[in-house]
mmCIF file of C-alpha atoms in Angstrom:
data_model
loop_
_atom_site.group_PDB
_atom_site.id
_atom_site.type_symbol
_atom_site.label_atom_id
_atom_site.label_comp_id
_atom_site.label_asym_id
_atom_site.label_seq_id
_atom_site.Cartn_x
_atom_site.Cartn_y
_atom_site.Cartn_z
ATOM 1 C CA MET A 69 0.000 0.000 0.000
ATOM 2 C CA THR A 70 1.418 3.374 -0.995
ATOM 3 C CA ASP A 71 1.985 5.854 1.840
ATOM 4 C CA PRO A 72 -0.032 8.993 0.906
ATOM 5 C CA ARG A 73 1.943 11.257 3.207
ATOM 6 C CA PRO A 74 4.352 13.775 1.656
ATOM 7 C CA GLY A 75 8.058 13.097 1.982
ATOM 8 C CA THR A 76 10.540 14.630 4.375
ATOM 9 C CA PHE A 77 11.455 17.500 2.031
ATOM 10 C CA ALA A 78 8.010 18.047 0.481
ATOM 11 C CA ALA A 79 7.738 21.645 1.747
ATOM 12 C CA PHE A 80 10.633 22.660 -0.526
ATOM 13 C CA ARG A 81 8.245 22.368 -3.465
ATOM 14 C CA SER A 82 6.892 25.772 -2.411
ATOM 15 C CA ARG A 83 8.938 28.744 -3.665
ATOM 16 C CA ASP A 84 7.740 30.906 -0.805
ATOM 17 C CA PHE A 85 8.709 28.292 1.761
ATOM 18 C CA ARG A 86 12.175 28.062 0.202
ATOM 19 C CA LEU A 87 12.564 31.821 0.604
ATOM 20 C CA LEU A 88 11.304 31.745 4.181
ATOM 21 C CA TRP A 89 13.513 28.779 5.037
ATOM 22 C CA GLY A 90 16.605 30.219 3.379
ATOM 23 C CA GLY A 91 16.316 33.590 5.057
ATOM 24 C CA GLN A 92 15.664 32.071 8.448
ATOM 25 C CA THR A 93 18.544 29.622 8.083
ATOM 26 C CA ILE A 94 20.953 32.538 7.630
ATOM 27 C CA SER A 95 19.371 34.380 10.541
ATOM 28 C CA PHE A 96 19.548 31.285 12.745
ATOM 29 C CA VAL A 97 23.285 30.955 12.049
ATOM 30 C CA GLY A 98 23.834 34.553 13.113
ATOM 31 C CA ASP A 99 21.751 34.098 16.264
ATOM 32 C CA ALA A 100 23.529 30.884 17.259
ATOM 33 C CA ALA A 101 26.948 32.502 16.836
ATOM 34 C CA PHE A 102 25.782 35.543 18.787
ATOM 35 C CA LEU A 103 24.424 33.511 21.722
ATOM 36 C CA VAL A 104 27.670 31.606 22.231
ATOM 37 C CA ALA A 105 29.824 34.725 21.883
ATOM 38 C CA LEU A 106 27.525 36.681 24.197
ATOM 39 C CA GLY A 107 27.702 34.042 26.932
ATOM 40 C CA TRP A 108 31.483 34.042 26.846
ATOM 41 C CA ARG A 109 31.777 37.844 26.494
ATOM 42 C CA VAL A 110 29.546 38.580 29.486
ATOM 43 C CA THR A 111 31.346 35.977 31.588
ATOM 44 C CA ASP A 112 34.723 37.468 30.597
ATOM 45 C CA LEU A 113 33.497 41.009 31.186
ATOM 46 C CA THR A 114 32.168 40.494 34.711
ATOM 47 C CA GLY A 115 33.583 37.198 35.934
ATOM 48 C CA LYS A 116 30.177 36.324 37.429
ATOM 49 C CA ALA A 117 27.722 33.618 36.354
ATOM 50 C CA SER A 118 24.875 35.819 37.606
ATOM 51 C CA SER A 119 25.616 38.501 34.991
ATOM 52 C CA LEU A 120 24.593 36.322 32.056
ATOM 53 C CA GLY A 121 21.452 35.433 33.980
ATOM 54 C CA PHE A 122 20.511 39.107 34.271
ATOM 55 C CA VAL A 123 21.182 39.712 30.558
ATOM 56 C CA LEU A 124 19.040 36.761 29.488
ATOM 57 C CA ALA A 125 16.333 37.792 31.945
ATOM 58 C CA ALA A 126 16.236 41.316 30.511
ATOM 59 C CA GLU A 127 15.842 39.964 26.993
ATOM 60 C CA SER A 128 13.185 37.442 28.036
ATOM 61 C CA LEU A 129 11.123 39.961 30.008
ATOM 62 C CA ALA A 130 11.112 42.376 27.076
ATOM 63 C CA THR A 131 10.027 39.582 24.727
ATOM 64 C CA LEU A 132 7.209 38.619 27.059
ATOM 65 C CA ALA A 133 6.118 42.266 27.242
ATOM 66 C CA THR A 134 5.476 42.421 23.481
ATOM 67 C CA LEU A 135 4.506 38.823 22.654
ATOM 68 C CA LEU A 136 0.765 39.049 23.255
ATOM 69 C CA LEU A 137 0.481 42.337 21.381
ATOM 70 C CA GLY A 138 2.539 40.765 18.603
ATOM 71 C CA GLY A 139 0.124 37.844 18.433
ATOM 72 C CA VAL A 140 -2.904 40.118 18.037
ATOM 73 C CA LEU A 141 -1.193 42.258 15.386
ATOM 74 C CA ALA A 142 -0.017 39.193 13.442
ATOM 75 C CA ASP A 143 -3.633 37.983 13.225
ATOM 76 C CA ARG A 144 -4.750 41.445 12.077
ATOM 77 C CA TYR A 145 -2.026 42.493 9.618
ATOM 78 C CA PRO A 146 0.331 40.823 7.088
ATOM 79 C CA ARG A 147 2.669 38.585 9.036
ATOM 80 C CA ARG A 148 5.414 38.996 6.443
ATOM 81 C CA LEU A 149 5.609 42.752 7.003
ATOM 82 C CA MET A 150 5.769 42.324 10.768
ATOM 83 C CA MET A 151 8.675 39.928 10.387
ATOM 84 C CA ILE A 152 10.537 42.302 8.065
ATOM 85 C CA GLY A 153 10.084 45.192 10.516
ATOM 86 C CA SER A 154 11.405 43.090 13.388
ATOM 87 C CA ASP A 155 14.388 41.925 11.324
ATOM 88 C CA LEU A 156 15.364 45.497 10.443
ATOM 89 C CA ALA A 157 15.038 46.640 14.054
ATOM 90 C CA ARG A 158 17.217 43.797 15.311
ATOM 91 C CA ALA A 159 19.817 44.440 12.581
ATOM 92 C CA ALA A 160 20.065 48.047 13.787
ATOM 93 C CA LEU A 161 20.496 46.927 17.406
ATOM 94 C CA MET A 162 23.242 44.478 16.475
ATOM 95 C CA THR A 163 25.007 47.252 14.550
ATOM 96 C CA VAL A 164 24.998 49.414 17.692
ATOM 97 C CA PHE A 165 26.245 46.437 19.727
ATOM 98 C CA CYS A 166 29.094 45.954 17.266
ATOM 99 C CA ALA A 167 30.050 49.648 17.286
ATOM 100 C CA LEU A 168 30.102 49.824 21.095
ATOM 101 C CA ASP A 169 32.324 46.772 21.407
ATOM 102 C CA ALA A 170 34.656 47.912 18.641
ATOM 103 C CA THR A 171 35.195 51.269 20.355
ATOM 104 C CA GLY A 172 35.644 49.802 23.837
ATOM 105 C CA HIS A 173 32.387 51.214 25.229
ATOM 106 C CA LEU A 174 30.517 47.919 25.705
ATOM 107 C CA GLY A 175 29.708 47.438 29.376
ATOM 108 C CA LEU A 176 27.155 45.393 31.264
ATOM 109 C CA ASN A 177 24.621 48.243 31.399
ATOM 110 C CA ALA A 178 24.771 48.696 27.626
ATOM 111 C CA ILE A 179 24.384 44.956 27.098
ATOM 112 C CA LEU A 180 21.342 44.892 29.388
ATOM 113 C CA LEU A 181 19.681 47.764 27.497
ATOM 114 C CA LEU A 182 20.388 46.303 24.063
ATOM 115 C CA ALA A 183 19.235 42.859 25.203
ATOM 116 C CA ALA A 184 15.924 44.337 26.366
ATOM 117 C CA LEU A 185 15.376 46.202 23.082
ATOM 118 C CA PHE A 186 16.299 43.087 21.117
ATOM 119 C CA GLY A 187 13.824 41.029 23.123
ATOM 120 C CA ALA A 188 11.042 43.550 22.521
ATOM 121 C CA ALA A 189 11.588 43.341 18.754
ATOM 122 C CA ASP A 190 11.700 39.535 18.939
ATOM 123 C CA GLY A 191 8.296 39.504 20.636
ATOM 124 C CA PHE A 192 6.722 40.892 17.459
ATOM 125 C CA PHE A 193 8.578 38.414 15.254
ATOM 126 C CA GLN A 194 7.822 35.041 16.837
ATOM 127 C CA PRO A 195 3.991 34.953 16.569
ATOM 128 C CA ALA A 196 4.171 36.194 12.987
ATOM 129 C CA PHE A 197 6.809 33.595 12.096
ATOM 130 C CA GLY A 198 4.782 30.720 13.509
ATOM 131 C CA GLY A 199 1.649 32.020 11.812
ATOM 132 C CA ILE A 200 3.166 32.449 8.348
ATOM 133 C CA VAL A 201 4.157 28.808 7.837
ATOM 134 C CA PRO A 202 0.639 27.558 6.895
ATOM 135 C CA LEU A 203 0.449 30.467 4.428
ATOM 136 C CA VAL A 204 3.426 29.260 2.393
ATOM 137 C CA VAL A 205 2.736 25.485 2.339
ATOM 138 C CA GLY A 206 -0.390 23.361 2.091
ATOM 139 C CA ALA A 207 -1.767 21.449 5.079
ATOM 140 C CA PRO A 208 -0.364 18.041 3.975
ATOM 141 C CA MET A 209 3.165 19.538 4.017
ATOM 142 C CA LEU A 210 3.019 21.106 7.487
ATOM 143 C CA ALA A 211 4.894 18.236 9.142
ATOM 144 C CA SER A 212 7.624 18.568 6.531
ATOM 145 C CA ALA A 213 7.729 22.346 6.975
ATOM 146 C CA SER A 214 7.891 22.134 10.780
ATOM 147 C CA SER A 215 10.696 19.601 10.607
ATOM 148 C CA LEU A 216 12.667 21.524 7.993
ATOM 149 C CA ILE A 217 12.435 24.722 10.046
ATOM 150 C CA GLY A 218 13.669 22.740 13.038
ATOM 151 C CA ILE A 219 16.521 21.388 10.930
ATOM 152 C CA ALA A 220 17.419 24.908 9.803
ATOM 153 C CA ARG A 221 17.303 26.246 13.352
ATOM 154 C CA GLN A 222 19.340 23.451 14.836
ATOM 155 C CA GLY A 223 21.596 22.832 11.860
ATOM 156 C CA SER A 224 22.646 26.466 12.072
ATOM 157 C CA ALA A 225 23.356 25.890 15.754
ATOM 158 C CA ILE A 226 26.054 23.457 14.635
ATOM 159 C CA THR A 227 27.812 26.002 12.438
ATOM 160 C CA GLY A 228 26.996 29.114 14.493
ATOM 161 C CA PRO A 229 28.845 28.075 17.661
ATOM 162 C CA ALA A 230 31.809 26.883 15.567
ATOM 163 C CA ILE A 231 31.934 30.287 13.864
ATOM 164 C CA ALA A 232 31.653 32.079 17.200
ATOM 165 C CA ALA A 233 34.333 29.977 18.877
ATOM 166 C CA GLY A 234 36.726 30.332 15.943
ATOM 167 C CA LEU A 235 36.307 34.080 15.544
ATOM 168 C CA TYR A 236 36.197 34.817 19.286
ATOM 169 C CA GLY A 237 39.495 33.052 19.807
ATOM 170 C CA THR A 238 41.250 34.720 16.861
ATOM 171 C CA VAL A 239 39.936 38.178 15.944
ATOM 172 C CA GLY A 240 37.621 38.777 18.911
ATOM 173 C CA PRO A 241 33.844 38.949 19.375
ATOM 174 C CA THR A 242 33.104 42.166 17.470
ATOM 175 C CA ILE A 243 32.906 40.442 14.103
ATOM 176 C CA VAL A 244 30.299 38.033 15.528
ATOM 177 C CA TRP A 245 27.952 40.929 16.288
ATOM 178 C CA GLY A 246 28.411 42.168 12.707
ATOM 179 C CA ILE A 247 27.581 38.745 11.286
ATOM 180 C CA ASP A 248 24.344 38.639 13.288
ATOM 181 C CA ALA A 249 23.362 42.103 12.016
ATOM 182 C CA ALA A 250 23.959 41.021 8.410
ATOM 183 C CA SER A 251 21.936 37.838 8.959
ATOM 184 C CA PHE A 252 18.847 39.854 9.885
ATOM 185 C CA LEU A 253 19.199 41.889 6.693
ATOM 186 C CA ALA A 254 19.394 38.668 4.673
ATOM 187 C CA SER A 255 16.222 37.396 6.361
ATOM 188 C CA ALA A 256 14.394 40.657 5.598
ATOM 189 C CA ALA A 257 15.463 40.496 1.948
ATOM 190 C CA ALA A 258 14.207 36.918 1.564
ATOM 191 C CA LEU A 259 10.879 37.807 3.150
ATOM 192 C CA GLY A 260 10.595 40.802 0.852
ATOM 193 C CA ALA A 261 10.662 38.447 -2.142
ATOM 194 C CA ALA A 262 8.128 35.983 -0.677
ATOM 195 C CA ARG A 263 4.415 36.113 -1.462
ATOM 196 C CA PRO A 264 2.545 34.124 1.205
ATOM 197 C CA ARG A 265 -1.141 33.366 0.828
ATOM 198 C CA VAL A 266 -3.377 36.194 2.019
ATOM 199 C CA ILE A 267 -6.059 35.453 4.609
ATOM 200 C CA GLU A 268 -9.024 37.592 5.518
ATOM 201 C CA PRO A 269 -8.367 39.007 9.000
ATOM 202 C CA PRO A 270 -11.138 38.660 11.595
ATOM 203 C CA PRO A 271 -13.105 41.747 12.620
ATOM 204 C CA GLN A 272 -11.112 43.980 14.945
ATOM 205 C CA LEU A 273 -12.731 43.849 18.370
ATOM 206 C CA GLY A 274 -10.055 45.663 20.335
ATOM 207 C CA LEU A 275 -6.877 44.330 21.897
ATOM 208 C CA ARG A 276 -8.490 43.030 25.085
ATOM 209 C CA LYS A 277 -11.319 41.153 23.372
ATOM 210 C CA GLU A 278 -9.049 39.659 20.732
ATOM 211 C CA LEU A 279 -6.642 38.451 23.412
ATOM 212 C CA ALA A 280 -9.576 37.009 25.349
ATOM 213 C CA THR A 281 -10.725 35.094 22.255
ATOM 214 C CA GLY A 282 -7.272 33.546 21.855
ATOM 215 C CA PHE A 283 -7.064 32.724 25.560
ATOM 216 C CA ARG A 284 -10.480 31.034 25.582
ATOM 217 C CA TYR A 285 -9.390 28.835 22.708
ATOM 218 C CA VAL A 286 -6.158 27.850 24.466
ATOM 219 C CA ILE A 287 -7.887 26.813 27.705
ATOM 220 C CA SER A 288 -10.551 24.902 25.769
ATOM 221 C CA VAL A 289 -7.957 22.443 24.392
ATOM 222 C CA PRO A 290 -6.480 20.282 27.200
ATOM 223 C CA TRP A 291 -3.280 19.244 25.415
ATOM 224 C CA ILE A 292 -2.419 22.869 24.594
ATOM 225 C CA TRP A 293 -2.890 24.385 28.034
ATOM 226 C CA THR A 294 -1.332 21.473 29.903
ATOM 227 C CA GLY A 295 1.665 21.546 27.555
ATOM 228 C CA ILE A 296 2.112 25.267 28.121
ATOM 229 C CA GLY A 297 1.662 24.843 31.870
ATOM 230 C CA ALA A 298 4.239 22.083 32.064
ATOM 231 C CA ALA A 299 6.720 24.079 29.994
ATOM 232 C CA THR A 300 6.267 27.132 32.244
ATOM 233 C CA VAL A 301 7.666 25.273 35.254
ATOM 234 C CA ILE A 302 10.118 22.972 33.489
ATOM 235 C CA LEU A 303 11.869 25.641 31.423
ATOM 236 C CA MET A 304 12.394 27.626 34.624
ATOM 237 C CA VAL A 305 13.900 24.769 36.638
ATOM 238 C CA ALA A 306 15.744 22.887 33.871
ATOM 239 C CA MET A 307 16.403 24.973 30.768
ATOM 240 C CA SER A 308 17.167 28.326 32.448
ATOM 241 C CA PRO A 309 19.898 26.963 34.758
ATOM 242 C CA TYR A 310 21.394 24.983 31.867
ATOM 243 C CA THR A 311 21.640 28.096 29.704
ATOM 244 C CA VAL A 312 23.054 30.338 32.433
ATOM 245 C CA LEU A 313 25.444 27.927 34.125
ATOM 246 C CA LEU A 314 26.847 25.981 31.172
ATOM 247 C CA PRO A 315 29.773 28.407 30.602
ATOM 248 C CA ARG A 316 30.697 28.069 34.274
ATOM 249 C CA VAL A 317 30.390 24.259 34.176
ATOM 250 C CA VAL A 318 32.625 24.086 31.101
ATOM 251 C CA GLN A 319 35.222 26.332 32.741
ATOM 252 C CA ASP A 320 35.249 24.902 36.275
ATOM 253 C CA HIS A 321 33.855 21.369 36.109
ATOM 254 C CA TYR A 322 35.445 20.318 32.819
ATOM 255 C CA ASP A 323 38.363 22.793 32.852
ATOM 256 C CA ARG A 324 37.899 23.682 29.186
ATOM 257 C CA GLY A 325 37.486 26.809 27.082
ATOM 258 C CA VAL A 326 35.147 28.480 24.614
ATOM 259 C CA GLY A 327 35.696 25.800 21.956
ATOM 260 C CA ALA A 328 34.389 23.093 24.276
ATOM 261 C CA TYR A 329 31.436 25.334 25.181
ATOM 262 C CA GLY A 330 30.580 25.802 21.520
ATOM 263 C CA LEU A 331 30.929 22.064 20.854
ATOM 264 C CA LEU A 332 28.186 21.291 23.375
ATOM 265 C CA PHE A 333 25.844 23.643 21.492
ATOM 266 C CA SER A 334 26.798 22.009 18.211
ATOM 267 C CA ALA A 335 26.311 18.494 19.601
ATOM 268 C CA MET A 336 22.831 19.334 20.856
ATOM 269 C CA ALA A 337 22.014 20.977 17.544
ATOM 270 C CA ALA A 338 23.171 17.906 15.617
ATOM 271 C CA GLY A 339 20.873 15.799 17.763
ATOM 272 C CA MET A 340 17.978 18.148 17.069
ATOM 273 C CA VAL A 341 18.559 17.903 13.331
ATOM 274 C CA ALA A 342 18.407 14.123 13.605
ATOM 275 C CA GLY A 343 15.258 14.294 15.732
ATOM 276 C CA SER A 344 13.550 16.668 13.289
ATOM 277 C CA LEU A 345 14.408 14.383 10.370
ATOM 278 C CA VAL A 346 13.034 11.385 12.244
ATOM 279 C CA TRP A 347 9.754 13.223 12.870
ATOM 280 C CA ALA A 348 9.412 14.316 9.237
ATOM 281 C CA ARG A 349 10.003 10.765 8.067
ATOM 282 C CA TRP A 350 7.899 9.103 10.761
ATOM 283 C CA HIS A 351 5.043 11.628 11.143
ATOM 284 C CA PRO A 352 2.631 9.326 13.005
ATOM 285 C CA ARG A 353 -1.082 10.035 12.870
ATOM 286 C CA ARG A 354 -1.882 8.787 16.392
ATOM 287 C CA HIS A 355 -0.576 9.459 19.906
ATOM 288 C CA ARG A 356 1.292 12.532 18.711
ATOM 289 C CA VAL A 357 0.676 14.496 21.913
ATOM 290 C CA ALA A 358 1.953 11.605 24.036
ATOM 291 C CA ILE A 359 5.037 11.306 21.826
ATOM 292 C CA CYS A 360 5.630 15.055 22.065
ATOM 293 C CA PHE A 361 5.434 15.270 25.861
ATOM 294 C CA ALA A 362 7.421 12.067 26.412
ATOM 295 C CA SER A 363 10.165 13.302 24.096
ATOM 296 C CA PHE A 364 10.516 16.520 26.068
ATOM 297 C CA GLY A 365 10.725 14.522 29.299
ATOM 298 C CA ILE A 366 13.340 12.089 28.010
ATOM 299 C CA ASN A 367 15.557 14.963 26.845
ATOM 300 C CA ASP A 368 15.986 16.299 30.385
ATOM 301 C CA ILE A 369 17.711 13.086 31.440
ATOM 302 C CA GLY A 370 20.625 14.391 29.375
ATOM 303 C CA ILE A 371 21.002 17.389 31.708
ATOM 304 C CA VAL A 372 21.306 15.055 34.707
ATOM 305 C CA VAL A 373 23.959 12.927 33.022
ATOM 306 C CA LEU A 374 25.955 15.985 31.908
ATOM 307 C CA ALA A 375 25.884 17.407 35.420
ATOM 308 C CA LEU A 376 26.885 14.192 37.191
ATOM 309 C CA SER A 377 29.614 13.022 34.811
ATOM 310 C CA SER A 378 33.172 14.314 35.148
ATOM 311 C CA TRP A 379 34.103 13.211 31.610
ATOM 312 C CA TYR A 380 33.672 15.813 28.890
ATOM 313 C CA PRO A 381 33.005 13.220 26.117
ATOM 314 C CA VAL A 382 30.005 12.014 28.142
ATOM 315 C CA ALA A 383 28.778 15.618 28.237
ATOM 316 C CA VAL A 384 28.973 15.755 24.436
ATOM 317 C CA VAL A 385 26.943 12.544 24.126
ATOM 318 C CA SER A 386 24.419 13.860 26.671
ATOM 319 C CA ALA A 387 24.001 17.095 24.714
ATOM 320 C CA THR A 388 23.401 15.082 21.527
ATOM 321 C CA TRP A 389 20.832 12.934 23.362
ATOM 322 C CA ARG A 390 19.035 16.071 24.545
ATOM 323 C CA GLY A 391 18.955 17.492 21.066
ATOM 324 C CA PHE A 392 17.511 14.366 19.464
ATOM 325 C CA TRP A 393 14.496 14.252 21.763
ATOM 326 C CA ILE A 394 13.976 18.030 21.725
ATOM 327 C CA GLY A 395 14.011 17.877 17.918
ATOM 328 C CA ILE A 396 11.195 15.329 17.907
ATOM 329 C CA GLY A 397 9.241 17.201 20.597
ATOM 330 C CA ILE A 398 9.392 20.622 18.951
ATOM 331 C CA ALA A 399 8.592 19.284 15.477
ATOM 332 C CA ALA A 400 5.630 17.365 16.878
ATOM 333 C CA TRP A 401 4.318 20.369 18.838
ATOM 334 C CA MET A 402 4.584 22.801 15.925
ATOM 335 C CA THR A 403 2.985 20.312 13.542
ATOM 336 C CA LEU A 404 0.026 19.853 15.896
ATOM 337 C CA ILE A 405 -0.405 23.589 16.454
ATOM 338 C CA SER A 406 -0.165 24.402 12.727
ATOM 339 C CA GLU A 407 -2.581 21.640 11.722
ATOM 340 C CA LEU A 408 -5.248 21.939 14.416
ATOM 341 C CA VAL A 409 -5.467 25.632 15.396
ATOM 342 C CA PRO A 410 -7.715 27.782 13.152
ATOM 343 C CA GLU A 411 -5.686 30.085 10.885
ATOM 344 C CA HIS A 412 -7.300 33.285 12.157
ATOM 345 C CA LEU A 413 -6.271 32.404 15.742
ATOM 346 C CA LEU A 414 -2.880 30.876 15.034
ATOM 347 C CA SER A 415 -0.602 33.805 15.888
ATOM 348 C CA ARG A 416 -2.522 34.577 19.077
ATOM 349 C CA VAL A 417 -2.344 30.952 20.195
ATOM 350 C CA LEU A 418 1.385 30.901 19.456
ATOM 351 C CA SER A 419 1.857 34.124 21.405
ATOM 352 C CA PHE A 420 0.151 32.530 24.427
ATOM 353 C CA ASP A 421 2.303 29.444 23.874
ATOM 354 C CA TYR A 422 5.529 31.468 23.932
ATOM 355 C CA PHE A 423 4.327 33.749 26.717
ATOM 356 C CA GLY A 424 3.274 30.882 28.956
ATOM 357 C CA SER A 425 6.134 28.544 28.170
ATOM 358 C CA PHE A 426 8.832 31.163 28.722
ATOM 359 C CA GLY A 427 6.968 33.248 31.304
ATOM 360 C CA LEU A 428 9.109 32.124 34.242
ATOM 361 C CA THR A 429 12.426 31.725 32.426
ATOM 362 C CA PRO A 430 13.600 35.220 33.497
ATOM 363 C CA VAL A 431 13.065 34.108 37.097
ATOM 364 C CA GLY A 432 14.990 30.927 36.355
ATOM 365 C CA PHE A 433 17.867 32.855 34.779
ATOM 366 C CA VAL A 434 18.247 35.127 37.793
ATOM 367 C CA LEU A 435 17.760 32.413 40.424
ATOM 368 C CA ALA A 436 20.253 30.097 38.726
ATOM 369 C CA GLY A 437 22.905 32.791 38.636
ATOM 370 C CA VAL A 438 22.322 33.760 42.263
ATOM 371 C CA ALA A 439 22.113 30.162 43.497
ATOM 372 C CA ALA A 440 25.415 29.328 41.805
ATOM 373 C CA SER A 441 27.205 31.537 44.315
ATOM 374 C CA ALA A 442 26.208 29.144 47.124
ATOM 375 C CA ILE A 443 25.484 25.812 45.397
ATOM 376 C CA GLU A 444 27.598 23.880 42.934
ATOM 377 C CA PRO A 445 26.316 24.583 39.378
ATOM 378 C CA THR A 446 26.379 20.858 38.600
ATOM 379 C CA THR A 447 24.046 20.199 41.543
ATOM 380 C CA ILE A 448 21.624 22.848 40.308
ATOM 381 C CA LEU A 449 21.629 21.298 36.828
ATOM 382 C CA ALA A 450 21.140 17.749 38.100
ATOM 383 C CA VAL A 451 18.176 18.659 40.298
ATOM 384 C CA GLY A 452 16.551 20.804 37.602
ATOM 385 C CA GLY A 453 17.005 18.125 34.935
ATOM 386 C CA ALA A 454 15.516 15.429 37.167
ATOM 387 C CA LEU A 455 12.484 17.569 37.956
ATOM 388 C CA GLY A 456 11.972 18.356 34.287
ATOM 389 C CA ALA A 457 12.184 14.709 33.260
ATOM 390 C CA MET A 458 9.457 13.769 35.762
ATOM 391 C CA LEU A 459 7.112 16.727 35.301
ATOM 392 C CA TRP A 460 6.695 16.287 31.532
ATOM 393 C CA PHE A 461 4.915 12.983 32.173
ATOM 394 C CA VAL A 462 2.384 14.448 34.632
ATOM 395 C CA PRO A 463 -0.075 15.751 31.952
ATOM 396 C CA LEU A 464 -0.072 12.304 30.341
ATOM 397 C CA LEU A 465 -1.768 10.910 33.429
ATOM 398 C CA TRP A 466 -4.912 12.726 32.257
ATOM 399 C CA ARG A 467 -6.733 10.737 29.570
ATOM 400 C CA PRO A 468 -7.955 13.747 27.481
ATOM 401 C CA VAL A 469 -4.280 14.731 27.038
ATOM 402 C CA ARG A 470 -2.834 11.253 26.671
ATOM 403 C CA THR A 471 -5.296 10.243 23.948
ATOM 404 C CA ALA A 472 -5.465 13.582 22.094
ATOM 405 C CA ALA A 473 -4.365 13.935 18.474
#
């Protein structure tokens, strides 16, 4: 019997998806290089693990402040234009970042301000980005599109950290900021050439009522609100400490430098590429919610192993393990959201998804940095990873979630 499902790369048949994917791939490379260089630069600049936590918290809080508004606007107005505007704003901010560092004026206060402005611009981009995918591919190709975007995001996280580590160790970090600025311009140019399908926007009822409509939909679907609720807690206790404390763990626990730090990012990204490819090829039609939640839970075991092992090669394997299961989980989640949420609500639902999932990560960033002054970073990571691994399975105890989709 012939399998009627499209292949792994079916979404590439769409010209507009190719433009979207190509522009975002370049932008993802710039972002991945920037994140690694930023973590090392802030740590070098201040010598404190808590400093990176404050920078990431500032960016996250600013993103959360604009996400819900961004979701409403992306359901009202052309999502492509919102993405272009956000790209241009972030390119300008990266240019300022580059100029300040090149002239020796980059301090922690400047980084905090620029991080907050960057986060605010990102809050307008993310709901529009998630909402534009069904407008450039047909419904049968959404699984392929979700997986290919995941591959682009995580594949670039293999090359981005390598670029950052190589340039940081030779010519310094300034060039990395310039690369990120140029990547946003490339994304804007690709979007400018794309022509996504136009949808009729719903009647404008006012910001509050339109947000309320999106919120009512979210809480009416058990697998959506339980997934967001689980992520809210788990990203705070597991992902936030991992992000903030990894540079310190690499330096102190493994006694290695920026290259080893970048390799862990690349290993996790390679795993995510593999996981995304597996989902695109597999694309089951049943138990997708259960597979999604279980995959997220299994990934957090990798944090525990990385924290408890004293061997760096084991850390690399653990990072790859994490990436594989995160790749499956994210691809599954985005496929479900894109397929099952009505188009006219999609950006608002995604904005609530991002807002809820990452709502407590600023708290996690700050607490992890502060706690690391009194508790071993590896202990913090091990406890957070163990909690995350267990909590992802809690929603699956409820039959309406376990048997959904």
